Coordinates of C-alpha atoms and ligand atoms in Angstrom, one line a residue:
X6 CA -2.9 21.7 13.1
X7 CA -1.6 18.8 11.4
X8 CA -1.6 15.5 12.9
X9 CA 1.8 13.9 12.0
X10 CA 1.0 11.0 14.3
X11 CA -2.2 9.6 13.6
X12 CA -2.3 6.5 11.3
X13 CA -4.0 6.7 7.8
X14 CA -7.8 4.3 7.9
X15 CA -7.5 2.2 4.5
X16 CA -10.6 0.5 2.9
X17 CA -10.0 -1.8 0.3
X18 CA -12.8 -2.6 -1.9
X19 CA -12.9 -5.5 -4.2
X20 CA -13.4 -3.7 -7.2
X21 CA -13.9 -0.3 -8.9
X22 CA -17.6 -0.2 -8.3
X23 CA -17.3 -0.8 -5.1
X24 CA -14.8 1.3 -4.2
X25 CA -17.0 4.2 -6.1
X26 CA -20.0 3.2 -3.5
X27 CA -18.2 3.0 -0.5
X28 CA -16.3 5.8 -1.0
X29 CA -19.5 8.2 -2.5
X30 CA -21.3 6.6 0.7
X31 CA -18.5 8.1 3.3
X32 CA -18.0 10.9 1.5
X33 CA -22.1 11.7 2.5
X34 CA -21.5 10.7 5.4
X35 CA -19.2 13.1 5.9
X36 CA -20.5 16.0 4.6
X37 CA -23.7 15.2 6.7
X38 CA -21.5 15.4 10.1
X39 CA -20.4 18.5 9.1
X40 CA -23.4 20.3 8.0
X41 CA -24.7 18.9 11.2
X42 CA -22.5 21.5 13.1
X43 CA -21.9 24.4 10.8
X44 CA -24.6 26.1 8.3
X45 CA -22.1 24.9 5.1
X46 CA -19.5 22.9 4.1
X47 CA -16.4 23.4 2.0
X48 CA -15.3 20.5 0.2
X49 CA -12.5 20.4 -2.4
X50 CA -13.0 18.0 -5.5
X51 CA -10.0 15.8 -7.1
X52 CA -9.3 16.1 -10.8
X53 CA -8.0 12.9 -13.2
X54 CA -10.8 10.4 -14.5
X55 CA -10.8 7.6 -11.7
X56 CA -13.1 10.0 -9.6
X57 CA -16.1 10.0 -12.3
X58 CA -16.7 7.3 -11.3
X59 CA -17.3 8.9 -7.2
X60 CA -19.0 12.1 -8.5
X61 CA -21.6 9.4 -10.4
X62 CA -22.4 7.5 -7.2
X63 CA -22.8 10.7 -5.0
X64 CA -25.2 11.7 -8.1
X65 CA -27.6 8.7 -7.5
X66 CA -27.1 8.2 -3.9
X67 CA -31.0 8.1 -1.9
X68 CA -32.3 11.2 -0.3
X69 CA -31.6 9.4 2.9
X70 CA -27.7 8.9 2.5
X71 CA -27.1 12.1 0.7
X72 CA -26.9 16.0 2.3
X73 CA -28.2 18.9 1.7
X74 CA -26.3 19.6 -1.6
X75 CA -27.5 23.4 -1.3
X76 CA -25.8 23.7 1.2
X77 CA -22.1 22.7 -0.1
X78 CA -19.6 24.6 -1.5
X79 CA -17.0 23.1 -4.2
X80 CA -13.7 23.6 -4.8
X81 CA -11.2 22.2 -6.9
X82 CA -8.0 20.6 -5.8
X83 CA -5.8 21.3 -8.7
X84 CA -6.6 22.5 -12.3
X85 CA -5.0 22.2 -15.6
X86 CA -4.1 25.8 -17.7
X87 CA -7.4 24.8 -20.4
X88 CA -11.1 26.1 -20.4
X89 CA -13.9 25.4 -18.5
X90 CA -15.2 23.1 -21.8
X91 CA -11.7 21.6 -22.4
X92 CA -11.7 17.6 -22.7
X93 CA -8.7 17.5 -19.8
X94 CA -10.7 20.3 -17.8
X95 CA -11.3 19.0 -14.1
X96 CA -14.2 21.5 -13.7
X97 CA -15.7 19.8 -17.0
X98 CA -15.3 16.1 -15.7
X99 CA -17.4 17.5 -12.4
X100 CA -19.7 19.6 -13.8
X101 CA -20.8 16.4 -16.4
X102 CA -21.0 13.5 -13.9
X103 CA -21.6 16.1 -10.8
X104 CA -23.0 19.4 -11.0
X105 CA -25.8 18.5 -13.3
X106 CA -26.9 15.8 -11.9
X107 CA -27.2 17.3 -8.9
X108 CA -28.3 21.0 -9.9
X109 CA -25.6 22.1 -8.2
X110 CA -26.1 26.1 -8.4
X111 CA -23.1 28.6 -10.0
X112 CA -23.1 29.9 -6.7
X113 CA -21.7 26.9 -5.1
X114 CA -19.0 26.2 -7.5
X115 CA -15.4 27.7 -7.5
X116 CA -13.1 26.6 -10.1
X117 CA -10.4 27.9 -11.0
X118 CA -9.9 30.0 -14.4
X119 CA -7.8 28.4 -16.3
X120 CA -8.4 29.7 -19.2
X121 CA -7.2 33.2 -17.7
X122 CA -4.0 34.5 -17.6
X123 CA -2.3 32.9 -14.4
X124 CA -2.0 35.7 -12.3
X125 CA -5.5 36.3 -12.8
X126 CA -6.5 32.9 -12.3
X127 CA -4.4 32.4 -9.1
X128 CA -5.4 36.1 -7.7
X129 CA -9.3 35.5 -8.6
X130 CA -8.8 31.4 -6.5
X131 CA -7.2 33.0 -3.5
X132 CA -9.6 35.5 -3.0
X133 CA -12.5 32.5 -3.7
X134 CA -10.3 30.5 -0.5
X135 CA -11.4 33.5 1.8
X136 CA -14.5 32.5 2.2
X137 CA -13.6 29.5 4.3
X138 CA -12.9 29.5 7.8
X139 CA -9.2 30.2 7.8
X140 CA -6.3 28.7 10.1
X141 CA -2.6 30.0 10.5
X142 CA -3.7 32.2 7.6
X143 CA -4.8 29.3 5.3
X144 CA -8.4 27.5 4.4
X145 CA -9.4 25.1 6.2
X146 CA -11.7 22.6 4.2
X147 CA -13.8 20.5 5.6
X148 CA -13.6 17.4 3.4
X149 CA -10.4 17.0 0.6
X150 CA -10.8 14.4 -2.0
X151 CA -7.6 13.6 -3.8
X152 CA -6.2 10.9 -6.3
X153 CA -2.5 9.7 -6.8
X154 CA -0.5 9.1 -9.6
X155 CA 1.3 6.3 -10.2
X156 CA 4.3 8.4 -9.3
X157 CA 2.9 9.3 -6.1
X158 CA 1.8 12.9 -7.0
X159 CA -1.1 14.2 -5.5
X160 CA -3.2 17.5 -7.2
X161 CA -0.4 19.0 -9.1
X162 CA 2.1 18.1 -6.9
X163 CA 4.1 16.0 -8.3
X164 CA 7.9 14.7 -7.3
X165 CA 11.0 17.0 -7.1
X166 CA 7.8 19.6 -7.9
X167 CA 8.9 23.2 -6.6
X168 CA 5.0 23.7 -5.7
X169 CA 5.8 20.7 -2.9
X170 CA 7.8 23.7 -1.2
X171 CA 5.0 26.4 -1.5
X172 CA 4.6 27.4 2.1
X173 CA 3.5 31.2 1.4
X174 CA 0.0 30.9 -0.6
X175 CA -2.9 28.8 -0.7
X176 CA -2.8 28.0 -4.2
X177 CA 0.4 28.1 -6.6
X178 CA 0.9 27.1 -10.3
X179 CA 3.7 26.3 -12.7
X180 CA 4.6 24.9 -16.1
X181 CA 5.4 21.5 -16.0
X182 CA 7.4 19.6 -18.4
X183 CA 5.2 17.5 -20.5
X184 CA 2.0 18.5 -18.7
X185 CA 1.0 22.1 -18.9
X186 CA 0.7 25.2 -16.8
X187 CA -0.8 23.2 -13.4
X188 CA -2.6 24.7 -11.0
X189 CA -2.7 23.3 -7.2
X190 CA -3.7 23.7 -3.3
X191 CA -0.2 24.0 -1.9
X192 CA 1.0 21.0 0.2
X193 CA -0.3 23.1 4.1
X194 CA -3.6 23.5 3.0
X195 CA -3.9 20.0 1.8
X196 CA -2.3 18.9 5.4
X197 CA -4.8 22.0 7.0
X198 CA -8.1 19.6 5.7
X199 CA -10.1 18.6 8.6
X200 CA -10.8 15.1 6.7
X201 CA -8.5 14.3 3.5
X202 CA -10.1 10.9 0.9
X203 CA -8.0 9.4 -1.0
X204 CA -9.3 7.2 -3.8
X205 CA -7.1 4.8 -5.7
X206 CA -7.9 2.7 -8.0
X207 CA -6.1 -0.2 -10.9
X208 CA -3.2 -2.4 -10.8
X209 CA -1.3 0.3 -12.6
X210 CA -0.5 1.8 -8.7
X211 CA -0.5 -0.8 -6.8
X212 CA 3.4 -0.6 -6.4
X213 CA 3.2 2.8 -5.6
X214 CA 0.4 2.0 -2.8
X215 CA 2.9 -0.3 -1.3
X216 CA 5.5 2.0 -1.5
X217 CA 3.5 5.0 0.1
X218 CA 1.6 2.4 2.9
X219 CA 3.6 -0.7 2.6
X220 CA 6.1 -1.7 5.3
X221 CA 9.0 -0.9 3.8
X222 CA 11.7 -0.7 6.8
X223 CA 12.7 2.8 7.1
X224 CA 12.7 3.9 3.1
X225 CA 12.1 7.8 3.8
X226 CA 9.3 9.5 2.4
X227 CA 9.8 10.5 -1.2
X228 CA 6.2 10.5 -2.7
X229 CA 4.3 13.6 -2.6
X230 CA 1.7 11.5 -0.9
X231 CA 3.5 10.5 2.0
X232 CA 3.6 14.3 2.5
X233 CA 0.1 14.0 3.8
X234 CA -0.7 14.4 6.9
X235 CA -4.1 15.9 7.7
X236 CA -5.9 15.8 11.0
X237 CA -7.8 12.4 9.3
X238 CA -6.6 11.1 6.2
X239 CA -8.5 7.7 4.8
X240 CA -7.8 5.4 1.7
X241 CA -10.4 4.0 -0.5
X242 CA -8.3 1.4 -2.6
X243 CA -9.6 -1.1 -4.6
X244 CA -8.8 -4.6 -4.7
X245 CA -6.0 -4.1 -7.4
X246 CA -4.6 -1.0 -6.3
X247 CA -3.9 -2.8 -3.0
X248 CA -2.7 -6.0 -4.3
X249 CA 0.8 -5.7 -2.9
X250 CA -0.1 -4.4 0.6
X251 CA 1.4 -7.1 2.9
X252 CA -1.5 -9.1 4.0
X253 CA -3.5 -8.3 0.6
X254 CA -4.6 -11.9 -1.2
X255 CA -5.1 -10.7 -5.0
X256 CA -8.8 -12.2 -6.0
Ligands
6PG19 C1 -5.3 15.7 -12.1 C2 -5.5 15.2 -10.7 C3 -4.4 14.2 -10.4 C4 -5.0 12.9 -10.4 C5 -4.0 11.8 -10.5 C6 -4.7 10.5 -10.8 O1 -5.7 16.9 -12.3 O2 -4.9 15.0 -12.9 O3 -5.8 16.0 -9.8 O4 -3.8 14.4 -9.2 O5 -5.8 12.7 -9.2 O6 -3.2 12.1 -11.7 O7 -5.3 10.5 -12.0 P1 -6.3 9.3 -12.5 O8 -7.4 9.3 -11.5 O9 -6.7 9.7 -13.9 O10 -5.4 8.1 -12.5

C-alpha cells in the first residue's frame, strides 16, 4: 500500500559523476537486499539520457558491490512510439550502456514494442507485468528508477496528462502534443514500487527540485512528481539540481 506519510531520503552529490556512483552503488545495494529474500527481482528502468550515465556505473561496478544480474528482470518505465534501434528509443539507450555490458540475456528484458501498433504494444506489456508479484490487481516492482523533467513529469506522465488519472491498467499510452505516442506505468503502480530512485541531475531543474521538495508554505501539489508516493521513495540529486533547496550552498 502506499505510504503517503513517509518523508522522501534526498542525497545530493556534488556532481554528475558522483551522483552516477552513488546512485549505481545503492541501486546494488538494493537489488542485493532483495535477491537476498526472493529468487528474482523486478526492477523497472527510467528512459531520457541523464540515466546513461547510472546504467554505465552499474556496468563497471566490482563483483563485490554488484548482484547476481542473472537473476534480474528489467522493465521499462515509459517508452516512446519508435523502434527498438531508434536514436530516442529507451530500450536502445539501456541495451548500449546496460545490457551489453552486462550480457544481460533476452530473457530478462521486457520492453515495450513500440514499434507495434499500440494495442498490441500495450496488450503484449500488460501481459509481460504478470509475471510480477501482483498487489490490488497491479505489479508490484521491487526497485523503480525514474527521472524528472524540468516540468515535473515523471515516465510519460507529464502535467494536465490524462495518463496522471489512469487508475484501471498497469500501463497506458497516448499521443502527446509535440512528443509522440508515449507509453507509461500508470501513476498506482509507480506509487505500488516497494523502493522508487529518483535521479536528477543539472541546473536546468533545480527550480523544479525546489518546487517539488522545497518548503514552499502550503503551494499544493501540481508536479506529476509530487504524485509520488511509494512505500520508499529516495533522491539522488546532484549538486546543481539541488542548488535552490533551502540549506543548499551552490559550490
Ligand atoms: C523519457 C523519460 C523521462 C525522463 C525525463 C528526464 O522517456 O524521456 O522517461 O521521464 O526521465 O524526461 O529526461 P532527461 O534525463 O533526458 O533530462
Amino acid at each position: 500500500m502506499a505510504n503517503a506519510t513517509a518523508k522522501p531520503a534526498i542525497q545530493i552529490q556534488p556532481d554528475q559523476q558522483a551522483l552516477f556512483r552513488q546512485a549505481a552503488q545503492r541501486v546494488a545495494e538494493l537489488l542485493k537486499q532483495t535477491l537476498a529474500q526472493r529468487p528474482q527481482a523486478f526492477l523497472a528502468l527510467a528512459g531520457g539520457s541523464t540515466p546513461r550515465g547510472l546504467y554505465q556505473q552499474l556496468g563497471q561496478l566490482p563483483t563485490s558491490l554488484a548482484p547476481d544480474w542473472q537473476r534480474i528482470q528489467f522493465f521499462f518505465g515509459d517508452e516512446r512510439a519508435v523502434p527498438p534501434e531508434h536514436p530516442e528509443s529507451n530500450y536502445r539507450m539501456a541495451r548500449e550502456t546496460l545490457f551489453e555490458p552486462l550480457g544481460i540475456a533476452a530473457s530478462q528484458i521486457h520492453r515495450i514494442q513500440g514499434e507495434a501498433p499500440p494495442e498490441q504494444a500495450l496488450a503484449d506489456y500488460r501481459q509481460r507485468l504478470q509475471a510480477l508479484p501482483q498487489q490490488d490487481g497491479r505489479p508490484c516492482f521491487d526497485l523503480i528508477l525514474l527521472g524528472m523533467g524540468d516540468d515535473g513529469h515523471i515516465a510519460s506522465l507529464f502535467p494536465h496528462s490524462a495518463l496522471l488519472a489512469e487508475t484501471e491498467h498497469s500501463v497506458c499510452s497516448a499521443e502527446l502534443a509535440g512528443r509522440g505516442r508515449r507509453y507509461s506505468l500508470s501513476l498506482p503502480v509507480l506509487n505500488q514500487a516497494r523502493h522508487l530512485l529518483l535521479l536528477v541531475s543539472g541546473a536546468g531543474k533545480a527550480a523544479t527540485v525546489q518546487q517539488a521538495l522545497g518548503t514552499i508554505p502550503a503551494q499544493p501539489p501540481t508536479l506529476p512528481v509530487q504524485q509520488l508516493h511509494p512505500q520508499r521513495l529516495e533522491w539522488f540529486l546532484d549538486q546543481a539540481a539541488a542548488q535552490q533547496l533551502p540549506g543548499e550552498n551552490v559550490s
